[in-house]
Short mmCIF file of C-alpha atoms in Angstrom, two decimals:
data_model
loop_
_atom_site.label_atom_id
_atom_site.label_comp_id
_atom_site.label_asym_id
_atom_site.label_seq_id
_atom_site.Cartn_x
_atom_site.Cartn_y
_atom_site.Cartn_z
CA MET A 1 -30.00 17.27 -17.11
CA ALA A 2 -26.90 15.91 -18.77
CA ILE A 3 -23.73 16.07 -16.50
CA GLU A 4 -20.55 17.87 -18.08
CA HIS A 5 -17.77 15.79 -18.63
CA ALA A 6 -14.79 16.63 -15.90
CA ALA A 7 -11.72 19.10 -17.10
CA PRO A 8 -8.19 18.30 -16.68
CA GLY A 9 -7.86 18.92 -13.16
CA GLN A 10 -11.16 19.48 -12.19
CA VAL A 11 -12.11 17.88 -8.54
CA ILE A 12 -14.53 15.29 -8.85
CA ASP A 13 -16.32 13.66 -6.05
CA VAL A 14 -16.39 9.91 -6.12
CA GLN A 15 -17.49 9.59 -2.15
CA PRO A 16 -20.67 6.91 -1.58
CA LEU A 17 -24.12 8.71 -2.94
CA ALA A 18 -25.57 7.07 0.34
CA GLY A 19 -28.80 8.57 0.54
CA LYS A 20 -29.15 9.73 -3.29
CA LEU A 21 -28.05 6.70 -4.76
CA SER A 22 -31.05 5.64 -4.98
CA GLU A 23 -31.92 8.62 -7.51
CA ALA A 24 -28.63 8.70 -9.54
CA ARG A 25 -28.00 7.71 -12.40
CA THR A 26 -24.60 6.40 -14.69
CA ALA A 27 -22.51 9.32 -15.51
CA ALA A 28 -19.53 9.58 -17.55
CA LEU A 29 -16.32 11.20 -15.56
CA PHE A 30 -14.26 12.15 -18.76
CA LYS A 31 -13.28 10.54 -22.27
CA THR A 32 -9.91 10.61 -23.93
CA ASP A 33 -8.48 9.11 -26.46
CA ALA A 34 -7.07 6.99 -24.70
CA LEU A 35 -8.57 6.88 -21.22
CA GLU A 36 -12.73 6.71 -20.21
CA VAL A 37 -14.14 7.14 -16.63
CA MET A 38 -17.56 6.95 -15.76
CA ARG A 39 -19.50 5.82 -12.50
CA LEU A 40 -21.59 3.02 -13.09
CA ILE A 41 -25.09 3.02 -10.80
CA VAL A 42 -26.92 -0.34 -10.34
CA PRO A 43 -30.11 -0.62 -8.48
CA ALA A 44 -29.81 -3.81 -6.39
CA HIS A 45 -31.06 -7.07 -8.37
CA LYS A 46 -30.08 -5.07 -11.69
CA THR A 47 -27.90 -6.83 -14.06
CA VAL A 48 -25.17 -5.36 -16.53
CA PRO A 49 -25.47 -8.14 -19.07
CA SER A 50 -22.15 -9.70 -20.31
CA HIS A 51 -19.76 -7.51 -22.80
CA GLN A 52 -16.43 -6.93 -23.62
CA VAL A 53 -14.59 -4.25 -24.41
CA ILE A 54 -11.45 -3.58 -26.73
CA GLY A 55 -8.55 -2.46 -23.40
CA GLU A 56 -8.32 -2.77 -19.99
CA VAL A 57 -10.68 -2.47 -17.34
CA THR A 58 -10.68 -1.44 -13.82
CA VAL A 59 -13.50 -2.13 -11.95
CA GLN A 60 -13.86 -0.18 -8.55
CA CYS A 61 -17.02 -0.67 -5.69
CA LEU A 62 -17.24 2.97 -4.44
CA GLU A 63 -20.69 1.84 -2.54
CA GLY A 64 -22.72 -1.30 -2.37
CA GLU A 65 -21.86 -4.91 -3.18
CA VAL A 66 -22.09 -6.65 -6.79
CA ASP A 67 -21.64 -9.91 -8.00
CA PHE A 68 -19.00 -9.39 -10.53
CA THR A 69 -18.54 -12.43 -13.63
CA ALA A 70 -15.55 -12.18 -15.42
CA ASP A 71 -14.69 -14.89 -17.99
CA GLY A 72 -17.38 -17.23 -16.40
CA GLN A 73 -16.27 -16.73 -12.60
CA THR A 74 -18.26 -15.11 -10.12
CA GLN A 75 -17.09 -13.11 -7.25
CA ARG A 76 -18.38 -10.86 -4.66
CA LEU A 77 -17.17 -6.91 -5.09
CA LYS A 78 -17.75 -4.70 -2.02
CA ALA A 79 -17.23 -1.05 -1.67
CA GLY A 80 -13.61 -0.25 -1.35
CA GLN A 81 -12.39 -3.56 -3.95
CA LEU A 82 -10.75 -3.54 -7.01
CA LEU A 83 -9.99 -5.48 -10.00
CA TRP A 84 -8.89 -5.36 -13.49
CA LEU A 85 -9.30 -7.25 -16.44
CA GLU A 86 -7.28 -7.50 -19.62
CA GLY A 87 -8.60 -6.27 -22.32
CA GLY A 88 -11.28 -8.62 -24.43
CA VAL A 89 -12.48 -10.77 -21.30
CA ALA A 90 -16.19 -11.18 -21.24
CA HIS A 91 -17.60 -9.51 -17.87
CA GLY A 92 -20.96 -8.61 -16.42
CA LEU A 93 -22.54 -8.14 -13.14
CA THR A 94 -25.25 -8.17 -10.64
CA ALA A 95 -26.14 -5.61 -8.04
CA VAL A 96 -26.42 -7.47 -4.74
CA GLN A 97 -27.16 -4.08 -2.90
CA ASP A 98 -27.39 -0.79 -4.48
CA ALA A 99 -24.29 -0.24 -5.75
CA SER A 100 -22.15 2.70 -7.36
CA LEU A 101 -18.41 1.47 -9.39
CA LEU A 102 -16.12 3.65 -10.45
CA VAL A 103 -15.06 2.30 -14.20
CA THR A 104 -11.68 2.77 -15.89
CA ILE A 105 -11.34 1.69 -19.69
CA THR A 106 -8.57 1.96 -21.82
CA LEU A 107 -8.96 2.68 -25.20
CA ARG A 108 -7.57 1.96 -27.91
CA LYS A 109 -8.13 3.20 -31.50
CA MET B 1 8.54 -7.61 1.90
CA ALA B 2 7.70 -7.04 -2.26
CA ILE B 3 3.71 -7.12 -3.18
CA GLU B 4 2.98 -8.89 -5.79
CA HIS B 5 0.95 -7.36 -8.88
CA ALA B 6 -2.47 -8.41 -8.69
CA ALA B 7 -3.50 -10.98 -11.48
CA PRO B 8 -6.62 -10.03 -13.52
CA GLY B 9 -9.73 -10.32 -12.32
CA GLN B 10 -8.37 -11.11 -8.29
CA VAL B 11 -10.07 -8.96 -5.93
CA ILE B 12 -7.58 -6.01 -4.58
CA ASP B 13 -8.60 -3.70 -1.61
CA VAL B 14 -8.19 0.06 -1.69
CA GLN B 15 -10.42 0.39 1.42
CA PRO B 16 -8.38 3.07 4.08
CA LEU B 17 -5.84 1.40 5.27
CA ALA B 18 -6.32 3.90 9.07
CA GLY B 19 -4.16 2.78 11.47
CA LYS B 20 -2.42 0.67 9.59
CA LEU B 21 -1.36 3.85 6.94
CA SER B 22 1.45 5.18 8.92
CA GLU B 23 3.26 1.66 8.39
CA ALA B 24 2.37 0.85 5.01
CA ARG B 25 4.36 1.58 1.26
CA THR B 26 3.57 2.68 -1.95
CA ALA B 27 2.65 -0.65 -3.74
CA ALA B 28 2.41 -1.32 -7.57
CA LEU B 29 -1.61 -3.01 -8.19
CA PHE B 30 -0.61 -3.90 -11.35
CA LYS B 31 1.13 -2.89 -14.68
CA THR B 32 0.20 -3.82 -18.57
CA ASP B 33 1.66 -2.40 -22.05
CA ALA B 34 -1.06 0.54 -21.53
CA LEU B 35 -2.33 1.21 -18.05
CA GLU B 36 -0.31 1.01 -14.56
CA VAL B 37 -2.19 0.99 -11.34
CA MET B 38 -0.84 2.16 -7.91
CA ARG B 39 -1.58 2.98 -4.38
CA LEU B 40 1.04 6.04 -3.56
CA ILE B 41 1.31 6.39 0.60
CA VAL B 42 2.42 9.90 1.57
CA PRO B 43 3.23 10.73 5.11
CA ALA B 44 1.68 14.20 6.24
CA HIS B 45 4.11 17.12 5.07
CA LYS B 46 5.81 15.04 2.60
CA THR B 47 5.67 15.91 -0.88
CA VAL B 48 6.01 14.30 -4.14
CA PRO B 49 7.90 16.30 -6.56
CA SER B 50 6.53 17.94 -9.82
CA HIS B 51 6.82 15.12 -12.56
CA GLN B 52 5.15 14.63 -15.95
CA VAL B 53 4.41 10.85 -17.80
CA ILE B 54 3.38 10.80 -21.16
CA GLY B 55 -0.32 9.63 -21.01
CA GLU B 56 -3.30 10.56 -18.61
CA VAL B 57 -3.31 10.31 -15.38
CA THR B 58 -6.22 10.04 -12.70
CA VAL B 59 -5.45 10.82 -8.72
CA GLN B 60 -7.58 9.38 -6.39
CA CYS B 61 -7.61 10.04 -3.01
CA LEU B 62 -8.56 7.30 -0.92
CA GLU B 63 -7.79 9.07 2.47
CA GLY B 64 -6.24 11.74 4.18
CA GLU B 65 -5.36 15.07 1.99
CA VAL B 66 -2.88 16.43 -0.64
CA ASP B 67 -2.37 19.65 -1.93
CA PHE B 68 -1.73 18.65 -5.53
CA THR B 69 -0.22 20.87 -8.01
CA ALA B 70 -0.40 20.62 -11.70
CA ASP B 71 0.38 23.34 -14.62
CA GLY B 72 1.48 25.48 -11.57
CA GLN B 73 -2.36 25.42 -9.53
CA THR B 74 -2.74 23.90 -6.43
CA GLN B 75 -5.91 22.77 -5.09
CA ARG B 76 -6.60 20.42 -1.77
CA LEU B 77 -7.84 16.96 -2.51
CA LYS B 78 -10.06 15.10 -0.19
CA ALA B 79 -10.74 11.22 0.67
CA GLY B 80 -13.04 10.29 -2.12
CA GLN B 81 -12.36 12.97 -4.35
CA LEU B 82 -10.75 12.24 -7.90
CA LEU B 83 -9.02 14.52 -10.60
CA TRP B 84 -7.33 13.75 -13.95
CA LEU B 85 -4.75 15.14 -16.02
CA GLU B 86 -3.85 15.01 -20.14
CA GLY B 87 -0.10 13.49 -20.75
CA GLY B 88 2.91 15.69 -20.69
CA VAL B 89 1.18 17.96 -17.78
CA ALA B 90 3.88 18.51 -15.00
CA HIS B 91 2.33 17.80 -11.60
CA GLY B 92 3.19 16.73 -7.75
CA LEU B 93 1.52 17.17 -4.60
CA THR B 94 2.21 17.85 -0.49
CA ALA B 95 0.26 15.54 1.99
CA VAL B 96 -1.46 17.76 4.66
CA GLN B 97 -2.28 14.63 6.44
CA ASP B 98 -1.12 11.23 6.10
CA ALA B 99 -2.86 9.91 2.56
CA SER B 100 -3.04 6.85 0.25
CA LEU B 101 -3.87 7.78 -3.42
CA LEU B 102 -4.94 5.08 -6.29
CA VAL B 103 -3.18 6.44 -9.34
CA THR B 104 -4.08 5.15 -12.67
CA ILE B 105 -1.08 6.17 -15.75
CA THR B 106 -2.33 5.32 -19.02
CA LEU B 107 0.91 4.09 -20.98
CA ARG B 108 2.05 4.94 -24.61
CA LYS B 109 5.20 2.96 -26.50
#
């Protein structure tokens, strides 16, 4: 079932999915001309290949752990940790454990 | 002591502060031309008066509970819940319990 984008002011749950994480799928939460927010689901050992976007990005680990690589440097990102990147910086990740991440992307026309 | 802004790629802890929440203060995490992220600390019963910003905003409750008002409508926002607003929408909040919130603001020149 496709998940509808959240309307402005609509409360969105981003609690850890815990036992439901293994069945969850990546979902766009909302998108405007300037901002896109998604919940990324990454099963253990899966990789999101290196890529880049034009604007700034924040990546917040909601649960699990990932090895996050940006600009050739890899570091562990655990539940409750956040990092941000300038636009145009190549980044990717590999899940160490089943993980979900809140990803916020600044869009520019 | 002033808190330095986080550099790109620097891991920032946004776990619940729990026992340290009552001594914590609002902190800017980073700011660019396009995006500003802060951790807002609001003690129980304190109010952030209604205000507005030009760009889109996301508000994520990291811990505690707040009554969040946007466009005249109030709803409870609890730990692990997020909402977003279009730019220009008046919003404010009152903490029901000691709370910390991750606030992301899209900036436009």
